[in-house]
Tab-separated table of C-alpha atoms in Angstrom:
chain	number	residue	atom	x	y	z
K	113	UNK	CA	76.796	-18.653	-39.067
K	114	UNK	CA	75.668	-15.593	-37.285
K	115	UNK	CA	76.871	-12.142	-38.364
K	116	UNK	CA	78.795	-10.018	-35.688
K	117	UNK	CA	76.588	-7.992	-33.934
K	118	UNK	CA	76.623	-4.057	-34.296
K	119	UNK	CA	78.746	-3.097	-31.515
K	120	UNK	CA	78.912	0.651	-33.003
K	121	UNK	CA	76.098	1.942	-30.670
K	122	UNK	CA	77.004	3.583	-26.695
K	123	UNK	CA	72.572	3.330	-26.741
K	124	UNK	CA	72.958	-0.094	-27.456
K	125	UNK	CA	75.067	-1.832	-24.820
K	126	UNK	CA	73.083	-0.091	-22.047
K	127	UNK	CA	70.559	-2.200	-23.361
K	128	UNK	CA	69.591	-5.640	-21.625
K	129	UNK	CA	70.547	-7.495	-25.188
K	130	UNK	CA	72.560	-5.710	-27.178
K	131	UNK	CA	72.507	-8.039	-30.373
K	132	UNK	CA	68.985	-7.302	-31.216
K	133	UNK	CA	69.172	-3.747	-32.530
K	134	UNK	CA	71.305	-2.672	-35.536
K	135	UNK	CA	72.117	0.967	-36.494
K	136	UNK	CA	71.556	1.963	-40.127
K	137	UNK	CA	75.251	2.500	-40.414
K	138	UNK	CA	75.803	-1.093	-39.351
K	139	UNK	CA	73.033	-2.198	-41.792
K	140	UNK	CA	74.436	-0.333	-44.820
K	141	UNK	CA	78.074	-1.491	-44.306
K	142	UNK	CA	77.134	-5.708	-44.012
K	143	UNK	CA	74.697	-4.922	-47.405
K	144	UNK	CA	75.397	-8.666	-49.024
K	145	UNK	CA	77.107	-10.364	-46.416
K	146	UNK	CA	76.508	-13.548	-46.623
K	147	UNK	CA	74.228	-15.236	-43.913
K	148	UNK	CA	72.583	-11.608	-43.803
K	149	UNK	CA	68.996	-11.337	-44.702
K	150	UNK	CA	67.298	-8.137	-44.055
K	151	UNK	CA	63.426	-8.156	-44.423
K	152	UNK	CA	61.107	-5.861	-44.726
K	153	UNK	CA	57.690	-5.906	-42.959
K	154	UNK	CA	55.133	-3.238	-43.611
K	155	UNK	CA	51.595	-2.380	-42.778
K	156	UNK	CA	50.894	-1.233	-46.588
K	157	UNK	CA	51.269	-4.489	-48.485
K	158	UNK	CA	52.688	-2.332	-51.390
K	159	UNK	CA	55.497	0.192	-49.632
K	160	UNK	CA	58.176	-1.910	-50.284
K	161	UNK	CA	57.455	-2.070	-54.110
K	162	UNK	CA	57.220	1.192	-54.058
K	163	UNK	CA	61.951	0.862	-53.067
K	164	UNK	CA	63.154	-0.916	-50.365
K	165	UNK	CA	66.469	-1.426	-48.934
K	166	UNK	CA	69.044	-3.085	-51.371
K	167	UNK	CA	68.712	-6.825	-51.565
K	168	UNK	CA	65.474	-6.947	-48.492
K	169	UNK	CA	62.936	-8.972	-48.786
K	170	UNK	CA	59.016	-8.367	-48.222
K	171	UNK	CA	57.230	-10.463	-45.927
K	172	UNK	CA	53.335	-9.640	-44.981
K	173	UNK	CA	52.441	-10.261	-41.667
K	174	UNK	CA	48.583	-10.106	-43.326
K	175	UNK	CA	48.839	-12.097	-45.867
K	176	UNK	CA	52.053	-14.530	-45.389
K	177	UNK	CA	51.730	-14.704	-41.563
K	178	UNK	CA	48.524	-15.344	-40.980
K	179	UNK	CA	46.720	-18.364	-41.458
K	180	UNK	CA	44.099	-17.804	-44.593
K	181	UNK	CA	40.764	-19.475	-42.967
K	182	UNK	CA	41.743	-19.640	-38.642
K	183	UNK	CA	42.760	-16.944	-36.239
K	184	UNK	CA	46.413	-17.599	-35.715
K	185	UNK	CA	49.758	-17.665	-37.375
K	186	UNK	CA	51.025	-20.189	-40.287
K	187	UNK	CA	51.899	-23.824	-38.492
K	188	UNK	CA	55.281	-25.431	-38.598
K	189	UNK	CA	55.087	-26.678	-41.995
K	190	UNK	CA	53.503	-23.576	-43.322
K	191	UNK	CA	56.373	-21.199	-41.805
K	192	UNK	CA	59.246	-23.636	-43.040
K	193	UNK	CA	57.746	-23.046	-46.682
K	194	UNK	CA	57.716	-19.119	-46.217
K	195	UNK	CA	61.217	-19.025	-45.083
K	196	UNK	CA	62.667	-21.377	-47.734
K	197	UNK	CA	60.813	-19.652	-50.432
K	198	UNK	CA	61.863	-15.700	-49.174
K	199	UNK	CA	65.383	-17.684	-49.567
K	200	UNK	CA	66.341	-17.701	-45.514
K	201	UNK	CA	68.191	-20.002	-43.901
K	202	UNK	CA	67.634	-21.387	-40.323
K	203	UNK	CA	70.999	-20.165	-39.185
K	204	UNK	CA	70.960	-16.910	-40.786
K	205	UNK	CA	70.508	-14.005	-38.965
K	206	UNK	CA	67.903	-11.838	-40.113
K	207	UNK	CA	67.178	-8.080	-39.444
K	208	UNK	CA	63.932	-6.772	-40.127
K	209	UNK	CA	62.595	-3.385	-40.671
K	210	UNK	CA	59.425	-1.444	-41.421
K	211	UNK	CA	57.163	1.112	-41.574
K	212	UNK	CA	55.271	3.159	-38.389
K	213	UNK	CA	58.284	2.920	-35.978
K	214	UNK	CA	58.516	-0.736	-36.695
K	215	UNK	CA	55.260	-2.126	-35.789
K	216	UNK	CA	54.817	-4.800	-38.205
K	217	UNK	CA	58.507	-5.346	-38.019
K	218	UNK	CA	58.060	-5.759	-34.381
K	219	UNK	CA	55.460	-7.838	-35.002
K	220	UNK	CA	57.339	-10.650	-37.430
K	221	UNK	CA	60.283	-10.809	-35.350
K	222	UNK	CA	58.092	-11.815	-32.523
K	223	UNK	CA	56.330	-14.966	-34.985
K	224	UNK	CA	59.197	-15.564	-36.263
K	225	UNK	CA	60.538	-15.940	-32.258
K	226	UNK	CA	57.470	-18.313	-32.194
K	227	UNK	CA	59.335	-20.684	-34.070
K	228	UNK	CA	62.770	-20.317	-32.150
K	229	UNK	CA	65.105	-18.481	-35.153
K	230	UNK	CA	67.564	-17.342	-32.935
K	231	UNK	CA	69.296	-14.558	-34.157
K	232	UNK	CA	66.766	-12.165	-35.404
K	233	UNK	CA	67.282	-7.959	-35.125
K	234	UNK	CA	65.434	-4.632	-35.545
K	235	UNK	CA	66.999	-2.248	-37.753
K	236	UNK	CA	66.785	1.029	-35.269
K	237	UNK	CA	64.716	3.563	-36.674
K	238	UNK	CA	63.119	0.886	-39.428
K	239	UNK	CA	62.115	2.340	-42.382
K	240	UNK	CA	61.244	5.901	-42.045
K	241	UNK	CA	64.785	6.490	-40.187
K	242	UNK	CA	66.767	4.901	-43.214
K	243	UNK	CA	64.784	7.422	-45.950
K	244	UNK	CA	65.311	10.193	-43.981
K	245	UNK	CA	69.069	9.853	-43.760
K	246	UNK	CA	68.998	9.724	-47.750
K	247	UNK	CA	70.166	6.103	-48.073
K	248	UNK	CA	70.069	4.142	-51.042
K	249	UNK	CA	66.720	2.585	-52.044
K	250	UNK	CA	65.751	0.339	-55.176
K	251	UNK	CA	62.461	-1.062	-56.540
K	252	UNK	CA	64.657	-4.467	-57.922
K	253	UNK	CA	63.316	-7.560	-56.282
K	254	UNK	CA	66.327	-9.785	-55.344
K	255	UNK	CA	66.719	-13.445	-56.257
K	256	UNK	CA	67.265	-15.406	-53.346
K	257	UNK	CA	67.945	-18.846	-54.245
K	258	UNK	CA	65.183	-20.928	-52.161
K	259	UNK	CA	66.353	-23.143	-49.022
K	260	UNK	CA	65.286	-25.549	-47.050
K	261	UNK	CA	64.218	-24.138	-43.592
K	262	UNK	CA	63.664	-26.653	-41.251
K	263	UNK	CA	60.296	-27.791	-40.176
K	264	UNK	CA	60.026	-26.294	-36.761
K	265	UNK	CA	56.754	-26.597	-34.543
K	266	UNK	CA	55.562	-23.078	-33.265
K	267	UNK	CA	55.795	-22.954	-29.736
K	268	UNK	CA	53.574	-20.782	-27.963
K	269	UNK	CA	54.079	-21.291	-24.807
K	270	UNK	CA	56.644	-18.989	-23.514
K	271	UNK	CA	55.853	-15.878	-25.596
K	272	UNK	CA	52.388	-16.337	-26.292
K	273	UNK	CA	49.427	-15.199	-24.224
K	274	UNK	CA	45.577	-16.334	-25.052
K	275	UNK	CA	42.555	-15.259	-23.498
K	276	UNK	CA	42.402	-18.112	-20.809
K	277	UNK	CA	45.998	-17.603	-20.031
K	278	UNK	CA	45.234	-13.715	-19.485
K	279	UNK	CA	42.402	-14.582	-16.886
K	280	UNK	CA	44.308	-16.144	-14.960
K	281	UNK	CA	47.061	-13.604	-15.558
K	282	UNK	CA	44.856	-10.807	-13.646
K	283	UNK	CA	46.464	-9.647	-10.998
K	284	UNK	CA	50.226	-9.863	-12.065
K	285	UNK	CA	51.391	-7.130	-14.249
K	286	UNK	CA	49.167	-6.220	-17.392
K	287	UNK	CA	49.918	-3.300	-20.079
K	288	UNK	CA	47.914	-1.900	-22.512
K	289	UNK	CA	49.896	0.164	-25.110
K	290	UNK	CA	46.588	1.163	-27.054
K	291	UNK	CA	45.840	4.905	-27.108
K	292	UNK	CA	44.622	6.415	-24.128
K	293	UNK	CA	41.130	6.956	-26.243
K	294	UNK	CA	40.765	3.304	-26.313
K	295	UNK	CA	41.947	2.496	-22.915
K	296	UNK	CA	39.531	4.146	-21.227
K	297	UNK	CA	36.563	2.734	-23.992
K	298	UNK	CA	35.949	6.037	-25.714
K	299	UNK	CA	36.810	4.040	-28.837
K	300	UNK	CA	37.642	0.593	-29.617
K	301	UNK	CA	39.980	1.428	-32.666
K	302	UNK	CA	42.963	3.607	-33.202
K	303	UNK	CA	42.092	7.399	-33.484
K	304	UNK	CA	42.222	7.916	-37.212
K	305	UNK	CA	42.276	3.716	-37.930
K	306	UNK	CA	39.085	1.856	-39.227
K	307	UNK	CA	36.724	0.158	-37.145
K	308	UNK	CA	37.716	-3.064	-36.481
K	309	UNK	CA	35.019	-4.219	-34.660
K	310	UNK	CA	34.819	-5.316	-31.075
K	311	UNK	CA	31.802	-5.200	-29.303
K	312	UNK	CA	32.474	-3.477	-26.624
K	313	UNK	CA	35.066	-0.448	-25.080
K	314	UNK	CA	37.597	-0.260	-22.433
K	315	UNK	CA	40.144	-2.412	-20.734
K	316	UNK	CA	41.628	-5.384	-18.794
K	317	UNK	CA	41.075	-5.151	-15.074
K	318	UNK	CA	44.324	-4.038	-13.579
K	319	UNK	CA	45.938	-3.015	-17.087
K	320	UNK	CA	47.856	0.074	-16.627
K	321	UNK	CA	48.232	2.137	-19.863
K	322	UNK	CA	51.603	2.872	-21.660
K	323	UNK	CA	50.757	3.602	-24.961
K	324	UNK	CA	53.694	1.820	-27.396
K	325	UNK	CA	55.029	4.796	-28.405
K	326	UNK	CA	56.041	6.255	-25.304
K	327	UNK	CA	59.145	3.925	-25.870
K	328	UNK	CA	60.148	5.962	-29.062
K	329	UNK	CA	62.090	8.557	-29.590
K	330	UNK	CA	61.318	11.466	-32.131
K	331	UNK	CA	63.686	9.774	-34.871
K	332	UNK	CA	61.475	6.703	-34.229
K	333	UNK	CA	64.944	4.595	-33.064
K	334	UNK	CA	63.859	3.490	-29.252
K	335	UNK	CA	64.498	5.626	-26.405
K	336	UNK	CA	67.687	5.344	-23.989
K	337	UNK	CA	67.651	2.361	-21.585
K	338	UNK	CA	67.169	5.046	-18.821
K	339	UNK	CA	64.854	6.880	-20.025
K	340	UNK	CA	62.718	3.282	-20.801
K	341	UNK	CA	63.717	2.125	-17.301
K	342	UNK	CA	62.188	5.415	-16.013
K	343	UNK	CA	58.920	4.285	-17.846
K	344	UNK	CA	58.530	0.313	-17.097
K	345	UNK	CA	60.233	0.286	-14.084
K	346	UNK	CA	59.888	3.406	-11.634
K	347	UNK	CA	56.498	4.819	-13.254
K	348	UNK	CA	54.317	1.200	-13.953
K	349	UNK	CA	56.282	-0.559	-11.588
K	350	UNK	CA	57.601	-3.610	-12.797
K	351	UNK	CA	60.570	-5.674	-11.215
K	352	UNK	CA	62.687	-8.241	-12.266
K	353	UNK	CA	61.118	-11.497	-12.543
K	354	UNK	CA	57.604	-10.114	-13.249
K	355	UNK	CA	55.571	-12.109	-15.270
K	356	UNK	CA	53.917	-9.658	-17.800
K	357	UNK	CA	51.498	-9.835	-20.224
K	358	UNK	CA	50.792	-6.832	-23.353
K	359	UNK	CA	48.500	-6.481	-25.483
K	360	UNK	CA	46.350	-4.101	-28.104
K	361	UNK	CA	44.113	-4.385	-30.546
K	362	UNK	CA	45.416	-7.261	-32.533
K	363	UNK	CA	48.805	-7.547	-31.321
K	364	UNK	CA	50.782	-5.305	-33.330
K	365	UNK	CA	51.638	-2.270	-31.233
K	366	UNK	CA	52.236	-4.767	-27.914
K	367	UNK	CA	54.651	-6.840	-30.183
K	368	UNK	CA	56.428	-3.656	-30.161
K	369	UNK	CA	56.389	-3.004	-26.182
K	370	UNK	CA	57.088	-7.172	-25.689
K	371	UNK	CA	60.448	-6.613	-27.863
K	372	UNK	CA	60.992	-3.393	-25.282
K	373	UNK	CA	60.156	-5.344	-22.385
K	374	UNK	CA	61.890	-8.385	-23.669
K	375	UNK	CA	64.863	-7.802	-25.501
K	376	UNK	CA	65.717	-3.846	-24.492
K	377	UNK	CA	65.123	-3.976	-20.522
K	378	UNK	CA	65.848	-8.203	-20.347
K	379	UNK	CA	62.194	-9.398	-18.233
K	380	UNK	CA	62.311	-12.590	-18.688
K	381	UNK	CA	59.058	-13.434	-18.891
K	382	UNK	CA	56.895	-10.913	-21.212
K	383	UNK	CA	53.914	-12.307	-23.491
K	384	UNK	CA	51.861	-11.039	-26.083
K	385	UNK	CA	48.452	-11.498	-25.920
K	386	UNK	CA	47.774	-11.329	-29.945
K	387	UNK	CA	43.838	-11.651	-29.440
K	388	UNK	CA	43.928	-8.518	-27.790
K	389	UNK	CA	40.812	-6.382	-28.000
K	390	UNK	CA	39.664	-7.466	-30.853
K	391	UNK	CA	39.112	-10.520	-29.163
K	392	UNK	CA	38.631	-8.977	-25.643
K	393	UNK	CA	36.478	-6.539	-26.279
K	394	UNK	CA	34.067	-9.355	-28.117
K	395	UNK	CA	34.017	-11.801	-25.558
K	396	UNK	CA	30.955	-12.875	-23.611
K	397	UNK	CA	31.097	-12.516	-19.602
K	398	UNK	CA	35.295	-11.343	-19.598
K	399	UNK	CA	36.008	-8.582	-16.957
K	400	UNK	CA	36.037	-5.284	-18.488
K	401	UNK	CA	37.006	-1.682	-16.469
K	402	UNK	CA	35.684	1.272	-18.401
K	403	UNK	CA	37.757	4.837	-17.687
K	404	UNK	CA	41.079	5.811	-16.858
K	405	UNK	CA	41.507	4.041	-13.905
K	406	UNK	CA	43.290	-0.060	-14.258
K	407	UNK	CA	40.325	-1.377	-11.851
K	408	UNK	CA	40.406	-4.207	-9.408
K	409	UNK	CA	41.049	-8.094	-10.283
K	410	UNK	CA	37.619	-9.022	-10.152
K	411	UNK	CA	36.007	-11.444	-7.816
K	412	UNK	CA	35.938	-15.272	-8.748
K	413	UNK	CA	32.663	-15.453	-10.073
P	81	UNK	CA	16.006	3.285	-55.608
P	82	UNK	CA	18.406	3.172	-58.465
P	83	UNK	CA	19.534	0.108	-60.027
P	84	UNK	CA	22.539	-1.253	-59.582
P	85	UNK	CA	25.314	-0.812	-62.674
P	86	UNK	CA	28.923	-1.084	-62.938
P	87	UNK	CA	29.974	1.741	-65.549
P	88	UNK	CA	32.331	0.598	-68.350
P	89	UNK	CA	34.606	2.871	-66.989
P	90	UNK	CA	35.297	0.811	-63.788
P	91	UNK	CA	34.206	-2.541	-65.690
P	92	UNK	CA	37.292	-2.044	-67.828
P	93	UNK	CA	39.259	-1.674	-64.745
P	94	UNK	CA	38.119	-4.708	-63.349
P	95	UNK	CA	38.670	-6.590	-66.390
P	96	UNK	CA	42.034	-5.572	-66.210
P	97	UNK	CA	43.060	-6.832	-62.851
P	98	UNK	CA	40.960	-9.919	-63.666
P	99	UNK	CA	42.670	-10.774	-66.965
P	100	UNK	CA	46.588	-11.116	-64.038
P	101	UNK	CA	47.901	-13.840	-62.376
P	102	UNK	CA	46.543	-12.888	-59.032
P	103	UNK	CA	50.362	-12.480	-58.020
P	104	UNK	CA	50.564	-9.407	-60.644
P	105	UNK	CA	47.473	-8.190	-59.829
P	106	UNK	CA	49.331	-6.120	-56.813
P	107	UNK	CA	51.766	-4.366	-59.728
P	108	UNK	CA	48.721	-3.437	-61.395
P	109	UNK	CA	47.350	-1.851	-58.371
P	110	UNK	CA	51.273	0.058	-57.732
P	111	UNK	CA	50.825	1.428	-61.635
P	112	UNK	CA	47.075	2.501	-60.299
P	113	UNK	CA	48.959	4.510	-57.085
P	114	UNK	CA	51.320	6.190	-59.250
P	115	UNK	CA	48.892	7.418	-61.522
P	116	UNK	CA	46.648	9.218	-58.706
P	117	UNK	CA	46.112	12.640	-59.993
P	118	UNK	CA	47.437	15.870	-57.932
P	119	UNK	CA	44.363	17.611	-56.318
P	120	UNK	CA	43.732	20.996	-57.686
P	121	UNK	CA	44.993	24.486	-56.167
P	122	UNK	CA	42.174	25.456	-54.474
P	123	UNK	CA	41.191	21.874	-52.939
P	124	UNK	CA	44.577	21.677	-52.010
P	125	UNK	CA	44.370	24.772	-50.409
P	126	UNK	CA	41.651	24.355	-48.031
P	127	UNK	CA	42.039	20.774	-46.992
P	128	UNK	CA	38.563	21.574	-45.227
P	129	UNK	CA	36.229	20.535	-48.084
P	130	UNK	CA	38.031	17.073	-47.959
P	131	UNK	CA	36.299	13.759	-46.215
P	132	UNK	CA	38.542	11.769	-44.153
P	133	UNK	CA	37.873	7.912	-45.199
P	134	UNK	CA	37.916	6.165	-41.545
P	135	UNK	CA	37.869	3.403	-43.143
P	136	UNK	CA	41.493	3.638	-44.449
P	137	UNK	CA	44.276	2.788	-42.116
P	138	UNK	CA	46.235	5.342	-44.108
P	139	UNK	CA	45.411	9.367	-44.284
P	140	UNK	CA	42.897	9.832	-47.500
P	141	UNK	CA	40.831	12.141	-48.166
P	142	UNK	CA	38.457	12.416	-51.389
P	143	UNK	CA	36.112	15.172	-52.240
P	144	UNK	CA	33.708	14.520	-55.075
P	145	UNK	CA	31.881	17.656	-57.109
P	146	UNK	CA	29.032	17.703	-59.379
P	147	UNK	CA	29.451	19.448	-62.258
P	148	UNK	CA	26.331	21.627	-63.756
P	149	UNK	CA	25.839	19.443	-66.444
P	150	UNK	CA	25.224	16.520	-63.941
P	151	UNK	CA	29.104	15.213	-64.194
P	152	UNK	CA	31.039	14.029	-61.008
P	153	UNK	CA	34.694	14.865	-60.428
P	154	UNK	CA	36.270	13.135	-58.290
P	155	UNK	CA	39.298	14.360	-55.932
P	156	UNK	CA	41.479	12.055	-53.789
P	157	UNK	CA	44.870	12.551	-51.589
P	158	UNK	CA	46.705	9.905	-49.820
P	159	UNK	CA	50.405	9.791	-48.901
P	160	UNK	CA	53.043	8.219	-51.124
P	161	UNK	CA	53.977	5.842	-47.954
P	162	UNK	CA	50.402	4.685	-48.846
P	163	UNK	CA	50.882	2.632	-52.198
P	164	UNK	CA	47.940	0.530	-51.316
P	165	UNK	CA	45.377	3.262	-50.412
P	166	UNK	CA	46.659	5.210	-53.327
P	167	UNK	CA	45.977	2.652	-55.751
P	168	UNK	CA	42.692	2.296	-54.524
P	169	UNK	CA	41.822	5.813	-54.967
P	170	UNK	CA	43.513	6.277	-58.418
P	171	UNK	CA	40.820	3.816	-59.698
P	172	UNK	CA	38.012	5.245	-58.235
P	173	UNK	CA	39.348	8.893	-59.620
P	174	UNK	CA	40.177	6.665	-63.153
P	175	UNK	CA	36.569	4.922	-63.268
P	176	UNK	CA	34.163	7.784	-61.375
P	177	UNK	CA	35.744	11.092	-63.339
P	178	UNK	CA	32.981	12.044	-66.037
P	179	UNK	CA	30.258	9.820	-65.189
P	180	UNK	CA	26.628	11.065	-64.280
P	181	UNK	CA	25.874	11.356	-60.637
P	182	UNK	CA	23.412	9.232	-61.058
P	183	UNK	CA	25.669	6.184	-62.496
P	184	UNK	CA	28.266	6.988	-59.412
P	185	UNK	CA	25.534	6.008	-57.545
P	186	UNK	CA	24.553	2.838	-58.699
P	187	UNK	CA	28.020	1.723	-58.550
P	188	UNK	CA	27.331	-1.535	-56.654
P	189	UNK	CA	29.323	-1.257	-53.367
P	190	UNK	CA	30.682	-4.670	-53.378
P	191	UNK	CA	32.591	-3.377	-56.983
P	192	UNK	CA	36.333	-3.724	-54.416
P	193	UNK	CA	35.755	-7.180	-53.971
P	194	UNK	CA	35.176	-8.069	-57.815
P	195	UNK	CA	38.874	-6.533	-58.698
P	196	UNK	CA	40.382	-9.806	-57.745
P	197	UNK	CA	42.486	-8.734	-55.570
P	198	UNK	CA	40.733	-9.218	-52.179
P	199	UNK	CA	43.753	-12.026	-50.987
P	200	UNK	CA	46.827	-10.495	-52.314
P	201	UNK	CA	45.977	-7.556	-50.082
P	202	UNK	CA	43.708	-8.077	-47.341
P	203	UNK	CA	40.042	-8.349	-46.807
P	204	UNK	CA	40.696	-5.492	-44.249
P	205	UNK	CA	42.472	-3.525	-46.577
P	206	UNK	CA	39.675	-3.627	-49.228
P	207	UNK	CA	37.825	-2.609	-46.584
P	208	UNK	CA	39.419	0.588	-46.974
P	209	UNK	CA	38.358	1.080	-50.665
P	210	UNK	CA	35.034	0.224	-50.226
P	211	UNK	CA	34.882	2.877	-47.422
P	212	UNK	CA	35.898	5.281	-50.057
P	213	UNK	CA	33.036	4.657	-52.544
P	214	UNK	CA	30.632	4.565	-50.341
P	215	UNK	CA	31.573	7.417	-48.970
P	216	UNK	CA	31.789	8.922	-52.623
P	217	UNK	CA	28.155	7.977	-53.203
P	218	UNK	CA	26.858	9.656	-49.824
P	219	UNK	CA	28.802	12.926	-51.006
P	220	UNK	CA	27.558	12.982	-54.710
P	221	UNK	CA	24.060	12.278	-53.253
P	222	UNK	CA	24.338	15.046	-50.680
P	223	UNK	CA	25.089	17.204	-53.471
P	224	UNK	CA	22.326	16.633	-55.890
P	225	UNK	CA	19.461	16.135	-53.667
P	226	UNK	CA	16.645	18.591	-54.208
């Protein structure tokens, strides 16, 4: 059973699906409802020990998302084991939060999209936005009794982008939401991130640049549905039924942007293209358009 | 070229994490973060003489000193919304603080990996604390060459 959605917020029914954001407010007063699981997804593996929200759980996207020895995310089998130990159900709905505007949060609501759990939310703001408002945080680890989450195959083909999928992707709409640094191949990492290496700098013929966190606001909650529409739509250019494809440096920030895209402005067709750079930028003979400008879609070789 | 030696100091340490369940390994590494000393005044006031690790997806800085009679002090800052990158510091503050220069640099620079710990958080994300020592070892020798 799905809990109500947070109808509290004027920002969020201008949005192309309102269920998918909560307000802290919301949040704080469904605390322990049942069917509620709130999770919280961080880049530092140890912020949540360090107090969390009341009754949240932690889940890694480095170490519990990822497959240990291949490139990609947990299987079927392997997801349906995470979910029933962390104590979620398949029905429940499940709002997750997080640290740097909701990156990593971003990031596991898009896997866990992978595997169809339907209702699944952002807590607006994540993290930094529910500290700085003074609410109640605790270092005690709930007890979640486990369940038994379904076996569900990952299905990658409607919200997933690989490599192959992206060359033949060039020419329809393509956005890069690194830094402007790395767009133009300055750097291949984030200004003030560690070197994580790819081989060579720059960008994806025909990308235009909107780095992710044009789409936030100072709080960190995302920006008005105007003021995004003023972004994707009249500045980049995109139109309903565009197929789109984002992407980053290992598909982090662009989970971000696809939830925008997806979720906040209602394309119906946005992917994330996980390899991203670090797989790009590595590659032998892939296009690759050094400098500010997108570039051409390059001639069938 | 100096031989390679882990110090009791960060042996101990190591010992310590090894001795966990690799599942309580992490807390050990939280009780590490916590006990991260505050720099000093005048480090603290002019952030300048700091070394940003690159390596570290979080803000931390470290600044190492060698004392006249040959002892290395460590310093290290990193954010409280950076348990991990804390931890990693406090034990290289913990296990560096006191020893000769010339032990600090035969610290092998593979010492991150041996804590155990390399899974529960990341190869990346060791990545970050070996950044830090080596880094530690380029200042110290800086400082005492002649």
């Amino acid at each position: 059973m799905a809990v109500e959605f947070d109808t509290s917020s004027e920002k969020f029914t201008e949005y192309a699906d309102p269920s998918r954001l909560v307000t802290p407010d919301w949040l704080q007063e469904h605390l322990g409802e049942p069917g509620l699981v709130v999770v919280e997804s961080d880049e530092d593996v140890l912020l949540y020990e360090t107090g969390h929200i009341p009754g949240a759980v932690k889940v890694d996207w480095h170490t519990e998302l990822n497959d240990e020895v291949v490139r990609d995310y947990l299987d079927g089998e392997g997801f349906a084991k995470l979910l029933s130990r962390k104590g979620i159900g398949r029905d429940d709905t499940i709002v997750i939060y997080g640290d740097k505007n909701n990156w990593w949060a971003a990031y596991a609501l898009w896997v866990f999209s992978l595997f169809g759990h339907e209702d699944v939310r952002l807590l607006d703001g994540g993290r930094d936005l529910w500290i700085a408002q003074g609410r109640e945080i605790t270092t005690e680890v709930p007890q979640r009794a486990q369940t038994e989450y379904p076996i569900v195959e990952r299905d990658d083909s409607v919200l997933r982008a690989f490599r192959e999928d992206v060359l033949v992707h060039l020419g329809k709409p393509l956005i890069d939401v690194r830094s402007p640094e790395e767009y133009t191949g300055e750097r291949t990492h984030m200004p003030e991130y560690p070197q994580e290496s790819s081989l060579r700098g720059g960008h994806i013929p025909t990308a235009k640049s909107v780095p992710w966190k044009r789409a936030v606001a100072d709080d960190g909650t995302f920006k008005s549905r105007k003021e995004l529409d003023a972004i994707y739509r009249d500045e980049i250019g995109l139109n309903e039924g565009d197929e789109v494809i984002a992407y980053c440096r290992i598909g982090e920030r662009s989970s971000h942007t696809w939830f925008v895209l997806q979720h906040l402005l209602g394309f119906q067709d946005v992917r994330n293209y996980d390899g991203s750079w670090t797989e790009w930028g590595s590659s032998v003979r892939v296009p690759i358009v050094a400098g500010s400008e997108p570039g051409d879609v390059p001639a069938a070789r | 070229m100096t031989e390679l030696h882990t110090p009791d100091t960060l042996a101990e340490i190591r010992d310590e994490f090894l001795e966990l369940e690799e599942n309580e390994r992490l807390q050990l590494l939280l009780e590490f973060s916590r006990e991260l000393p505050p720099v000093p005044d005048d480090f603290a006031a002019n952030p300048d003489q700091y070394e940003r690790v690159a390596e570290c997806q979080s803000p931390v800085f470290i600044a190492a000193e060698v004392a006249d009679d040959d002892t290395v002090v460590l310093h290290a800052t990193a954010p409280a919304e950076a348990p991990t990158t804390r931890g990693f510091a406090s034990i290289l503050v913990q296990g560096i603080n006191g020893l000769s220069a010339e032990e600090v640099l035969a610290i092998p620079s593979d010492y991150p990996q041996s804590l155990g710990i390399t899974r529960a958080v990341s190869p990346l994300r060791i990545a970050g604390m070996t950044g830090m020592l080596v880094r530690t070892q380029r200042q110290v020798r800086a400082l005492t060459a002649v």
